[in-house]
Short mmCIF file of C-alpha atoms in Angstrom, two decimals:
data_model
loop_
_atom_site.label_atom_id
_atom_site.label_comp_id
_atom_site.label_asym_id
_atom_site.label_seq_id
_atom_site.Cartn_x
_atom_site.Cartn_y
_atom_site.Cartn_z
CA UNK H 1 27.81 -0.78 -17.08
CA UNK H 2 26.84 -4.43 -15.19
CA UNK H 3 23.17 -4.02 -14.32
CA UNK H 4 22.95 -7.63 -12.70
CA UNK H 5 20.16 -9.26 -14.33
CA UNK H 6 18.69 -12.58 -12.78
CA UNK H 7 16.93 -14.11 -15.52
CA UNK H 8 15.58 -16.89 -12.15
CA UNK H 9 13.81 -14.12 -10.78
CA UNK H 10 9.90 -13.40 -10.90
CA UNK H 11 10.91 -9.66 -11.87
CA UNK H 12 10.57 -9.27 -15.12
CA UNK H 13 13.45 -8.37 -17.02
CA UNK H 14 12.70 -4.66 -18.09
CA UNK H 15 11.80 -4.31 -14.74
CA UNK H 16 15.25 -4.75 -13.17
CA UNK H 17 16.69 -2.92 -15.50
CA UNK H 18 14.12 0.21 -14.74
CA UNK H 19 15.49 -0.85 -10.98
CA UNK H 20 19.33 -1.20 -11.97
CA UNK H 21 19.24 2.40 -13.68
CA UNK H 22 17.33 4.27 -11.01
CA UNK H 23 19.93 2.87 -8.70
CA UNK H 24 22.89 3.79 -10.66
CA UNK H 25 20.95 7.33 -10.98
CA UNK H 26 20.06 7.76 -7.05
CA UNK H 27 22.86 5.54 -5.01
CA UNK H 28 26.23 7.32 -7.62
CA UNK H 29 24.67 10.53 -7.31
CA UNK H 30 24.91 10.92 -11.19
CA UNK H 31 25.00 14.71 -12.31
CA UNK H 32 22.36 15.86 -14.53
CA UNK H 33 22.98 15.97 -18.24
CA UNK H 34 25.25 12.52 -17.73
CA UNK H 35 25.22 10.67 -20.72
CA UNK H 36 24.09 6.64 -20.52
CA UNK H 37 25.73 4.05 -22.79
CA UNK H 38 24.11 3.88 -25.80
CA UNK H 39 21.26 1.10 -25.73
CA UNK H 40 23.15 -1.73 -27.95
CA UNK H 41 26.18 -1.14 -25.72
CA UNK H 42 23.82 -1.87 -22.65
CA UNK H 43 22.08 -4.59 -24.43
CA UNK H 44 25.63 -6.06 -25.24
CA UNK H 45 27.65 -5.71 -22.47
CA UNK H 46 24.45 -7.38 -19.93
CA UNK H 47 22.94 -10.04 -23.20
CA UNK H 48 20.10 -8.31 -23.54
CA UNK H 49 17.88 -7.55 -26.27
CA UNK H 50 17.68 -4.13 -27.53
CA UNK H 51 14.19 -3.95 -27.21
CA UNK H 52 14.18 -4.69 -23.62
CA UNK H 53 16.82 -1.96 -22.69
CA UNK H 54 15.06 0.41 -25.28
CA UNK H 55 11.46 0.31 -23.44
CA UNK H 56 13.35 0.66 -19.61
CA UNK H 57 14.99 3.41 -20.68
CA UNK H 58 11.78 5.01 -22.15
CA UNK H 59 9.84 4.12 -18.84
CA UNK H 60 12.62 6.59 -16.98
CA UNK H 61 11.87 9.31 -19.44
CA UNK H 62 8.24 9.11 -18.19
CA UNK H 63 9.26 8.92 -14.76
CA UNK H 64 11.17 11.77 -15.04
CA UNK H 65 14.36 10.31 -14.41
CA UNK H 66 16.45 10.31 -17.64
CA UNK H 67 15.26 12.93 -20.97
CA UNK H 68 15.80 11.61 -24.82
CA UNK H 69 17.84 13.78 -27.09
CA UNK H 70 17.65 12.61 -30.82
CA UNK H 71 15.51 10.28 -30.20
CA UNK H 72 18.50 7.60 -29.65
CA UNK H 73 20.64 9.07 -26.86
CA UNK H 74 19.63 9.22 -22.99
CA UNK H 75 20.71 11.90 -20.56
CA UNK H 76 20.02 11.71 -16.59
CA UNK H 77 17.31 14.40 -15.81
CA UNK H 78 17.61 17.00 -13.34
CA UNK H 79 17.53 14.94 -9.59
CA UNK H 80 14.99 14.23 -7.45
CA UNK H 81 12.47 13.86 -10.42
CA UNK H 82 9.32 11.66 -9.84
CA UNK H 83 10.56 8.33 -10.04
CA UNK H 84 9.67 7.96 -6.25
CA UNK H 85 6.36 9.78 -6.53
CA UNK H 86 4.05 8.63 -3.37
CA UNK H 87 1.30 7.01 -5.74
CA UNK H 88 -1.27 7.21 -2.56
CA UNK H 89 -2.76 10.49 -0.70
CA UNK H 90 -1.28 11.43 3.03
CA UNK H 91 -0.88 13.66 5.89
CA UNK H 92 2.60 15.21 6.03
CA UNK H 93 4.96 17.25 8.14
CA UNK H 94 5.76 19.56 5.97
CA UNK H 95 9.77 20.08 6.98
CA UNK H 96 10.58 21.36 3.93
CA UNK H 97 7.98 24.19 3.19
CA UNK H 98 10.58 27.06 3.29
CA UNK H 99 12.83 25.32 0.58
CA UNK H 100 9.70 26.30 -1.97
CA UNK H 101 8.51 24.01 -3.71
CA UNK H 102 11.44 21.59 -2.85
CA UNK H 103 8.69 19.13 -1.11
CA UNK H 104 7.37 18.01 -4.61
CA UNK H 105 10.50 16.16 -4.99
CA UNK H 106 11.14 15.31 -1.25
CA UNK H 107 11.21 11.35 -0.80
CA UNK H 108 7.97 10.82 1.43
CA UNK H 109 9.22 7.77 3.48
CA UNK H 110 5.88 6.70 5.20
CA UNK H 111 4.09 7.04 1.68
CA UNK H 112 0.97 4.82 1.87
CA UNK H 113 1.34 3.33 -1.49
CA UNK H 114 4.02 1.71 -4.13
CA UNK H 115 6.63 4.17 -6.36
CA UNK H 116 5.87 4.45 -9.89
CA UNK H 117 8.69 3.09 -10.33
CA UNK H 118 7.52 -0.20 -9.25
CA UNK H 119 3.96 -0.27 -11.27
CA UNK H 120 4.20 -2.76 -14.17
CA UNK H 121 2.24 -1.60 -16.85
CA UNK H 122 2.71 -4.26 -19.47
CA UNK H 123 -0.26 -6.79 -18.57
CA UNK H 124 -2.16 -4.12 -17.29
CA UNK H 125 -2.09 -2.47 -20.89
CA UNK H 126 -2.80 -5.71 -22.22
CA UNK H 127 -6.01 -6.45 -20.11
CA UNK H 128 -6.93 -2.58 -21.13
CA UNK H 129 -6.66 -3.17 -24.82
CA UNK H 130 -8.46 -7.22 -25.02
CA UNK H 131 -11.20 -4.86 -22.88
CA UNK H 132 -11.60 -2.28 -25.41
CA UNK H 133 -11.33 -4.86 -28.50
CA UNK H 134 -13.69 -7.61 -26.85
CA UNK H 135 -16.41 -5.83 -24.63
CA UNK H 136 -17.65 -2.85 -25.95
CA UNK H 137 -20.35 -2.86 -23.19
CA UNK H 138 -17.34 -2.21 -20.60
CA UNK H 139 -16.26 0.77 -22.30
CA UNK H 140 -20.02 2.45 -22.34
CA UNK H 141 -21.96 0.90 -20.14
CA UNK H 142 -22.92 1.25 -16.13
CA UNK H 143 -22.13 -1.77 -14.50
CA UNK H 144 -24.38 -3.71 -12.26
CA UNK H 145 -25.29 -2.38 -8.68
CA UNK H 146 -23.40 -5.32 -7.14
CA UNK H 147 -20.79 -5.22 -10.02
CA UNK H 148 -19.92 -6.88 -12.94
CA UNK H 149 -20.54 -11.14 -12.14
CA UNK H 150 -17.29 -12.06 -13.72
CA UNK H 151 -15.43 -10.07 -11.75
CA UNK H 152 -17.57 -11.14 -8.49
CA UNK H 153 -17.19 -14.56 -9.65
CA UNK H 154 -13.14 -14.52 -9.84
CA UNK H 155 -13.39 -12.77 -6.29
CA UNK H 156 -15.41 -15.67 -5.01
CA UNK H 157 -12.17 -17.94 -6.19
CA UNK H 158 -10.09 -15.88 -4.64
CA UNK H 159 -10.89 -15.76 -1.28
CA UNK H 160 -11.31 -19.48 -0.94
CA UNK H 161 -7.97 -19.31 -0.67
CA UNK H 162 -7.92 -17.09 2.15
CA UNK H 163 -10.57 -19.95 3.70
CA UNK H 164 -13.22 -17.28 3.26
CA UNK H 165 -16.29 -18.65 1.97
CA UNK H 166 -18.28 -15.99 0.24
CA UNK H 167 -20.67 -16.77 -2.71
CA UNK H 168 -20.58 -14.50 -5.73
CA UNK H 169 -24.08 -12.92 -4.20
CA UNK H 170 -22.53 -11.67 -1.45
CA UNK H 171 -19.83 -9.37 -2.78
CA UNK H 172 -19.97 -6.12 -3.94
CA UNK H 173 -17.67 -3.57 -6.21
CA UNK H 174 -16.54 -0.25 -4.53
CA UNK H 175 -14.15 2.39 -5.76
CA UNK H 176 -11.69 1.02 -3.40
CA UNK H 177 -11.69 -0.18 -0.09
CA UNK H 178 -12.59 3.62 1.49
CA UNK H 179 -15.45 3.70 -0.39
CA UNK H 180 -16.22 0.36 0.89
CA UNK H 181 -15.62 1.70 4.02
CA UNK H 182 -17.77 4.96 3.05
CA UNK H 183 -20.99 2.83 2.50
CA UNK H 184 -20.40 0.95 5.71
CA UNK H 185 -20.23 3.84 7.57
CA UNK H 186 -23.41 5.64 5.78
CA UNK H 187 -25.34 2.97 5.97
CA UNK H 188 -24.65 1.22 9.07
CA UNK H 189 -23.92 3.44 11.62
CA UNK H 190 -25.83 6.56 12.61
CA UNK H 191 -24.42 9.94 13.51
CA UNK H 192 -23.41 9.66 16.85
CA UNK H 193 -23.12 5.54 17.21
CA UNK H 194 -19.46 4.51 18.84
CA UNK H 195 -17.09 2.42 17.41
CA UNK H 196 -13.57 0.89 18.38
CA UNK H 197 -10.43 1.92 16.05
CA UNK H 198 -6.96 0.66 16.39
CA UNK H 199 -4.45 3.06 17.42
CA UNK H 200 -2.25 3.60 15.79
CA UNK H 201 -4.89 3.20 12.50
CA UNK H 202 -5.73 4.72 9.35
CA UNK H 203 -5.87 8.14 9.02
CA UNK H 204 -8.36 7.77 6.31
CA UNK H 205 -10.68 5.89 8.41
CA UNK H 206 -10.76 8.14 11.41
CA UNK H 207 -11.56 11.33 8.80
CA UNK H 208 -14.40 9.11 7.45
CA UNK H 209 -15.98 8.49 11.34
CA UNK H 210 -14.99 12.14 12.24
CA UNK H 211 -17.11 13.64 8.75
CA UNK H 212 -20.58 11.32 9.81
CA UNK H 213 -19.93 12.01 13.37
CA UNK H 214 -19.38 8.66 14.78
CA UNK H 215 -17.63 9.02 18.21
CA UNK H 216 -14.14 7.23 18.36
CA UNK H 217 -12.44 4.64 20.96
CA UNK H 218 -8.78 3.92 20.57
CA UNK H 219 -7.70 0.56 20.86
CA UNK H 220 -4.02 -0.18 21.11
CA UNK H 221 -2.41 -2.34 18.72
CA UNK H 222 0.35 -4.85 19.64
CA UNK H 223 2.39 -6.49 17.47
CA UNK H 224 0.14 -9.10 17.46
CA UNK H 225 -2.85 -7.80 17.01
CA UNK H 226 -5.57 -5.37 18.80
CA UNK H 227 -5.28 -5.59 22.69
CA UNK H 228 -7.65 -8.13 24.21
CA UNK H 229 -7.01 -7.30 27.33
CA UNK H 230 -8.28 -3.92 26.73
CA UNK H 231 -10.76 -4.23 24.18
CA UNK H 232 -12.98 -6.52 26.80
CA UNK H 233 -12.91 -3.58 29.40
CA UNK H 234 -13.65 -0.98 26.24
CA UNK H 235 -16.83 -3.33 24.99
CA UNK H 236 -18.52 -3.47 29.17
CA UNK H 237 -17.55 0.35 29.24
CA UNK H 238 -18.83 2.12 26.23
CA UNK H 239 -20.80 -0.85 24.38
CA UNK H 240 -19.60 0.39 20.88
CA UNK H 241 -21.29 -0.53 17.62
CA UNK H 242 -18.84 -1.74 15.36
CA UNK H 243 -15.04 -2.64 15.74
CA UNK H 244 -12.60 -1.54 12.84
CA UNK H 245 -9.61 -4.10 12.31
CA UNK H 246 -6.60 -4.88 9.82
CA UNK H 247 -5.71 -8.58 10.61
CA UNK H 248 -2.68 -9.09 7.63
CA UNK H 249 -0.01 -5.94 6.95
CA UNK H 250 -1.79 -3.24 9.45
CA UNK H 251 -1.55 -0.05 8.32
CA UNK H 252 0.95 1.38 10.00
CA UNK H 253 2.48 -0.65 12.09
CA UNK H 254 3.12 -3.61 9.58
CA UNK H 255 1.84 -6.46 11.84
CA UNK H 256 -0.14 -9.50 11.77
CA UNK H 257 -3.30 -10.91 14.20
CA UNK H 258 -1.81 -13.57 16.15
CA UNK H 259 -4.93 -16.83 15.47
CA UNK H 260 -5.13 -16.98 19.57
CA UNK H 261 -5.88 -12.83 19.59
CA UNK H 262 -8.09 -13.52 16.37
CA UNK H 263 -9.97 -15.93 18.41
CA UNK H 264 -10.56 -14.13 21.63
CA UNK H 265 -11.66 -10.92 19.61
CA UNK H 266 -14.54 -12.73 17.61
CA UNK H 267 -15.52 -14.09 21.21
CA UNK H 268 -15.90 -10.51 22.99
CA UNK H 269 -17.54 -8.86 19.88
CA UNK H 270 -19.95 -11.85 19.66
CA UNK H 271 -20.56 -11.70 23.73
CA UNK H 272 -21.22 -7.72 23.38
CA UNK H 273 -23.01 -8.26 19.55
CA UNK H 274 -20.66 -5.95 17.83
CA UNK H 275 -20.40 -5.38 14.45
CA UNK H 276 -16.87 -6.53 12.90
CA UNK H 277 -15.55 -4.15 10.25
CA UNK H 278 -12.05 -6.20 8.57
CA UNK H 279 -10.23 -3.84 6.35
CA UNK H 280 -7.74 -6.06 4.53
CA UNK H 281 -6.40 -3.28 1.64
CA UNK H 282 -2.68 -4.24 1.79
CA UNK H 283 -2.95 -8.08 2.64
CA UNK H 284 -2.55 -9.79 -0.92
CA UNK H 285 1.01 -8.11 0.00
CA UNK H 286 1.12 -11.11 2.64
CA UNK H 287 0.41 -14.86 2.07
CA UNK H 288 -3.01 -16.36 1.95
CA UNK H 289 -1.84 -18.40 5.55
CA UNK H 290 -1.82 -15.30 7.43
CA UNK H 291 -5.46 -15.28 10.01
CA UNK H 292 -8.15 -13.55 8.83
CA UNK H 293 -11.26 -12.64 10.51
CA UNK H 294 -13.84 -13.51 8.27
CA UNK H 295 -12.23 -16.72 7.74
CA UNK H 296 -13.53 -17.80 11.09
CA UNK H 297 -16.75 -16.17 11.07
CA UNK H 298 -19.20 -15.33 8.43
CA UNK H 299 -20.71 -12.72 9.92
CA UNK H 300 -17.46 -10.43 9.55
CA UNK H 301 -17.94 -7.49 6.85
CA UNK H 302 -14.48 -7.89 4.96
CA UNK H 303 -13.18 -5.38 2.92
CA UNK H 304 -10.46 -5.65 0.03
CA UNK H 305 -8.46 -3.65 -2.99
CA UNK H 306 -6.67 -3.54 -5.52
CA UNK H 307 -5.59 -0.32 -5.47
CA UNK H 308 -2.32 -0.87 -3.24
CA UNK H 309 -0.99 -3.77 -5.27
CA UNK H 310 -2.40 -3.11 -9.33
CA UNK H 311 -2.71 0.74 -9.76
CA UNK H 312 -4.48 3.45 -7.70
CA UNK H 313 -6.16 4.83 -10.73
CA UNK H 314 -8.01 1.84 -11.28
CA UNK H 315 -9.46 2.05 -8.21
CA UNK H 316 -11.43 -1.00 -7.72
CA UNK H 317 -12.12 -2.63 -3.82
CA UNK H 318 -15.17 -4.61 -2.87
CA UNK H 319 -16.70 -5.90 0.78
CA UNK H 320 -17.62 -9.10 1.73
CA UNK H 321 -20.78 -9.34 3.79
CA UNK H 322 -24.33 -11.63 4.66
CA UNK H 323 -27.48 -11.39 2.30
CA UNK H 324 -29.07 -8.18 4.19
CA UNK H 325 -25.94 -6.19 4.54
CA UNK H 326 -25.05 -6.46 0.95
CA UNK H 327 -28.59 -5.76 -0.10
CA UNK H 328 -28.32 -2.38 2.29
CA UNK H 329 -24.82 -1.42 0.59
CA UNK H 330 -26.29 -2.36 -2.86
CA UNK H 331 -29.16 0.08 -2.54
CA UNK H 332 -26.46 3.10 -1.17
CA UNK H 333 -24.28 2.52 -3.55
CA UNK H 334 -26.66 2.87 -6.75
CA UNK H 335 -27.70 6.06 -4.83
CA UNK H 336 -24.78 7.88 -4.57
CA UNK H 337 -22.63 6.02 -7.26
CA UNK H 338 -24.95 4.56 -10.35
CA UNK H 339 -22.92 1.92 -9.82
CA UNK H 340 -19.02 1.14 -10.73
CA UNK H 341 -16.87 1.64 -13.62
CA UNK H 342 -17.36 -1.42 -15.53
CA UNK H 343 -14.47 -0.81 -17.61
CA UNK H 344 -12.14 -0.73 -14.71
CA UNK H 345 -13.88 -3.85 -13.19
CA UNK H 346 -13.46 -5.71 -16.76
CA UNK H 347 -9.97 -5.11 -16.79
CA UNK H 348 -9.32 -6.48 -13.02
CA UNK H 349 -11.43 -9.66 -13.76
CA UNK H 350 -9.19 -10.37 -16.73
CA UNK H 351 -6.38 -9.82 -15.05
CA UNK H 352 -7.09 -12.50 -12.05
CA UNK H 353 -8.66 -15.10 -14.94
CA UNK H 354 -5.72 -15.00 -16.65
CA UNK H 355 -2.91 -15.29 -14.01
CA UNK H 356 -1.03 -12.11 -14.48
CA UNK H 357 -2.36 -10.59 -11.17
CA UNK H 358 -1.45 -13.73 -9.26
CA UNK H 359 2.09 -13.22 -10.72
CA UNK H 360 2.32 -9.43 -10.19
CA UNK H 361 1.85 -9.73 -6.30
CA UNK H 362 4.16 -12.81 -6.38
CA UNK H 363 6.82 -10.46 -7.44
CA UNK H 364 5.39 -7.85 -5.34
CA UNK H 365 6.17 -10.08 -1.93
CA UNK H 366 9.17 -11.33 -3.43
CA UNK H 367 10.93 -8.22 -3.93
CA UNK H 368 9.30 -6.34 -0.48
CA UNK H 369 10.80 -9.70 1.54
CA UNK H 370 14.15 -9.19 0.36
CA UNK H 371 14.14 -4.99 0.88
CA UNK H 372 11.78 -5.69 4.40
CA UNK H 373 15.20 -7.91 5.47
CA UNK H 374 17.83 -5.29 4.55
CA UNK H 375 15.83 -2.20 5.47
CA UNK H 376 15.72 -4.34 9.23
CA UNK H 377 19.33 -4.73 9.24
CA UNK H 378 20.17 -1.28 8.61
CA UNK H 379 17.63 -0.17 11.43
CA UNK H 380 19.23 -2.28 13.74
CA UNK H 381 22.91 -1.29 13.15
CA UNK H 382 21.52 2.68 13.76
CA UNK H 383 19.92 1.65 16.94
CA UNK H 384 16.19 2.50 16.01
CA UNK H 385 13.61 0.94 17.87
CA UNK H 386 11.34 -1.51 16.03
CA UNK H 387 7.59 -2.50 16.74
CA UNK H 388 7.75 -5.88 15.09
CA UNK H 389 9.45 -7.58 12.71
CA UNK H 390 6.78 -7.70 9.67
CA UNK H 391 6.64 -10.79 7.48
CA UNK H 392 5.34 -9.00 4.54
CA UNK H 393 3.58 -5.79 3.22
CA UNK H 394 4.74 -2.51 2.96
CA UNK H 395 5.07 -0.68 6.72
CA UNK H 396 7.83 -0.86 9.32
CA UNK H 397 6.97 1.08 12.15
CA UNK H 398 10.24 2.16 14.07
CA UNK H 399 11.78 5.22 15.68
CA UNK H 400 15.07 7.02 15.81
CA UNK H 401 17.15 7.06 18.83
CA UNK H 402 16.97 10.67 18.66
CA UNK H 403 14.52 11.85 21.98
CA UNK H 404 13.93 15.09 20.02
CA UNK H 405 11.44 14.76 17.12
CA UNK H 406 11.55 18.07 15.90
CA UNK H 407 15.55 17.38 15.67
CA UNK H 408 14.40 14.39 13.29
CA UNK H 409 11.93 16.78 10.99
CA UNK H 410 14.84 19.00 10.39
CA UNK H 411 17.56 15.66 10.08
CA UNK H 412 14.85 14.84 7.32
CA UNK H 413 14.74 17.51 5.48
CA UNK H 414 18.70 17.90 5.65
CA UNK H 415 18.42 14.77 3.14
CA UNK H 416 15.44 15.50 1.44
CA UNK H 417 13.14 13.13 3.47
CA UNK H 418 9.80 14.38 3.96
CA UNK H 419 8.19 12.37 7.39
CA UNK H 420 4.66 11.51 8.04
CA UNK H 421 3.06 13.82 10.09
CA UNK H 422 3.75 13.09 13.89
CA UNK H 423 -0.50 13.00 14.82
CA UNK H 424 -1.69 11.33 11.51
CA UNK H 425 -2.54 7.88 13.24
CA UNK H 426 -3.88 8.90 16.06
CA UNK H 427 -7.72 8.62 16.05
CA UNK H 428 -7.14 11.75 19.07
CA UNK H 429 -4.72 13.79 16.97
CA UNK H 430 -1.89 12.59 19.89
CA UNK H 431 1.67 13.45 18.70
CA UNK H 432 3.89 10.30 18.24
CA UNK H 433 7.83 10.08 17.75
CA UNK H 434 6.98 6.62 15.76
CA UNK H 435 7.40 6.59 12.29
CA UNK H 436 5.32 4.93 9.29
CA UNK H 437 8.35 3.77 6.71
CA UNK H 438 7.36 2.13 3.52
CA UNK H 439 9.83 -0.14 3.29
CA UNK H 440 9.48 0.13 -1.07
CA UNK H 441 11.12 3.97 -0.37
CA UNK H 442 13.39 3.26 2.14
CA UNK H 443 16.29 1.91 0.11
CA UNK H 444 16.59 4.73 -1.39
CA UNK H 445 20.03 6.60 -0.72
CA UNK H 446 18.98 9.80 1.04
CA UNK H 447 16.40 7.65 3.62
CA UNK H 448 19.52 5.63 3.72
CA UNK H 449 21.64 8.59 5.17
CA UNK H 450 18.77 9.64 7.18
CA UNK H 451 18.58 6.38 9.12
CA UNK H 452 22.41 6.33 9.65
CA UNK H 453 22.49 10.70 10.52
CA UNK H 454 19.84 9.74 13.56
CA UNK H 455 21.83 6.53 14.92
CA UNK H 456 22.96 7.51 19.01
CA UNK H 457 26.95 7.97 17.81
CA UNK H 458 25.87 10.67 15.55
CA UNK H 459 25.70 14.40 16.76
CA UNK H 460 22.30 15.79 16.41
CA UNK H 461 21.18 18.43 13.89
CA UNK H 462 20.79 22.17 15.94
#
């Protein structure tokens, strides 16, 4: 068996052959109780080490994707196990809710989040066990109410890089960006207030405004960025308080804020003193060139994570903000949270001191550039409709050439494709016959077949 290992690549080499073997597995349709070769004849035939094939092999037993008999020989699992388990929460159509329980092991194509199968543990467990051998405060202790300083102070670094100028002082830890977003909210806004969304947004986000009762207006997004045009009419109209914006890989449409829109938004919010709420959670999936709000004015609350890219368990995000704001979140967050996990915060700030995270997202872009490209080409040639043409991060935002969506649910489910629910990014509830793919899923072969089943030459499913 040739699994085609690039030794050039920034994948690391048990990595690809994790990827090789799930391929083999999902693209061959292997039968269940298949028999691999034997781990020396792997390691042979493809000059690897033993070791290397050995610990891939073992990751697919965990994901569910090949079993161990002996302890030395490795069978394919029953299909459709949870090697493409959506790592992040969602809305879904549920198109496959008389088949049982068949969903659990539907491919959710607009999952908000990364497969297990592409989490890299190995530096992760490292930073976990220099953690538990080096700070023993981290394991037992609360951290700070702004969060542990060497973690605020490798944040700081960061984001000079993005040209965002934020002293150490003026960050604070979260549980992830929506709790970032959950203390901006709370503390912030009052019940009742208005604020701008994008639309389509972040489902998320509009359940957040909807639970403290803050009154929505739906901005539509280009593939530029937010509508100008529009947004100036919405600020004289309504006179919101806030404004709610992705600028790098918006969630869902997979765009980027154009510098010329950047630059006309910050002068309407400014001209109507609105309050600019930048939710950046997927951009280290996109280069540090791409515009950001906050890099062009201070007075931007910017919110990040690390959830997306590192592991959603760890769940650590932080915002960005001026001296008064921060203090404001501070004081809510000790409140309601005593603070942040310090352990999980230790671990992330050795992580980005000693390079690994820097490399992880490297490979990240890498390998979503190169499935982004081929995932376009195969829309094209089945005649679905694009939005834009992302240059990064994990959303396209397309739909079929079918006119009859409810034809596409039960297409879907025909290959065991489980959709997005229609209304999800709507801050109205409005159905939509646009589709959130994560471009990480979408090589797989049954959202393969989907994509070709819907193309215009193809009869539709009655």
């Amino acid at each position: 068996m040739e699994l085609r290992i690039d030794r050039q690549a920034l994948v690391p080499v048990v990595q690809q052959i994790v990827d090789a073997l799930t391929g083999w597995i999902r693209q061959d349709a292997v039968q269940p109780g298949t028999r691999l070769p034997s781990v020396r004849q792997l390691a042979r035939q493809n000059l690897l080490s033993q070791s290397s094939v050995n610990e891939a092999c073992e990751r697919l037993v965990a994901q569910g994707l090949l079993a161990s008999r002996h302890g030395s020989s490795f069978f394919v699992a029953p299909p459709l196990a949870s090697g493409h388990a959506c790592t992040d929460p969602d809305r879904w159509q549920d198109t496959l809710a008389e088949g049982g329980d068949s969903s659990q092991w539907a491919l959710k194509l607009g999952c908000g989040g990364l497969p297990e199968s592409w989490r890299e543990s190995d530096d992760l467990g490292y930073a976990i066990r220099q953690v538990t051998r080096t700070d023993m405060a981290g394991l037992f202790n609360y951290s700070t109410s702004l969060g542990l300083p060497a973690l605020r102070e490798q944040l700081s670094r960061r984001l000079k890089q993005l040209n965002i100028e934020a002293d150490k002082d003026l960050i604070l830890t979260t549980t992830g960006a929506t709790h970032g977003l959950d203390l901006i909210v709370r503390t912030l806004l009052q019940p009742g207030a208005c604020v701008v969304v994008e639309s389509p947004g972040y489902p998320s986000l509009f359940d957040l405004l909807k639970l403290h009762k803050i009154d929505m207006i739906e901005l539509p997004r280009t593939p530029r960025g937010p509508d100008v045009d529009v947004l100036q009419e919405l600020l004289a109209t309504h006179r919101p308080s806030a404004l709610f914006v992705n600028s790098a890989c918006h969630n869902p449409t997979g765009s980027n804020l154009a510098p010329a829109v950047a630059q006309r938004l910050l002068q309407l919010t400014k001209q109507h003193a609105v309050l600019v709420i930048e939710d950046d959670a997927y951009g280290d999936f996109q280069n540090s060139a791409r515009t950001r709000l906050a890099a062009l004015d201070a007075d931007v609350v910017y919110v990040g994570s690390f959830s997306k890219t590192l592991s959603s368990s760890l769940r650590v995000g932080f915002v960005v903000a001026g001296p008064s704001i921060i203090a404001r979140l501070s004081e809510v967050k000790g409140i309601t949270s005593m603070g942040g996990s310090r352990f999980c915060e230790s671990v992330l700030a050795n992580l980005l001191a000693n390079g690994a995270y820097r490399k992880l997202v490297q490979r990240q872009r890498q390998r979503l550039g190169v499935d982004t490209a081929a995932l376009l080409q195969v829309l094209e040639d089945a005649d679905w409709e694009v939005f834009g043409k992302p240059a990064g991060g994990l959303f396209i935002w397309a739909r079929s050439p079918m006119s009859d969506y409810a034809g596409l649910q039960r297409l879907a489910k025909r290959f065991g494709v489980l959709l997005s629910s229609p209304t999800a990014f709507s801050p109205s509830g409005a159905d939509s016959d646009w589709l959130r793919i994560n471009v990480a899923y979408a090589r797989d072969s049954r959202a393969l077949g989907f994509f070709r089943a819907a193309a215009l030459d193809r009869p539709q499913v009655s």
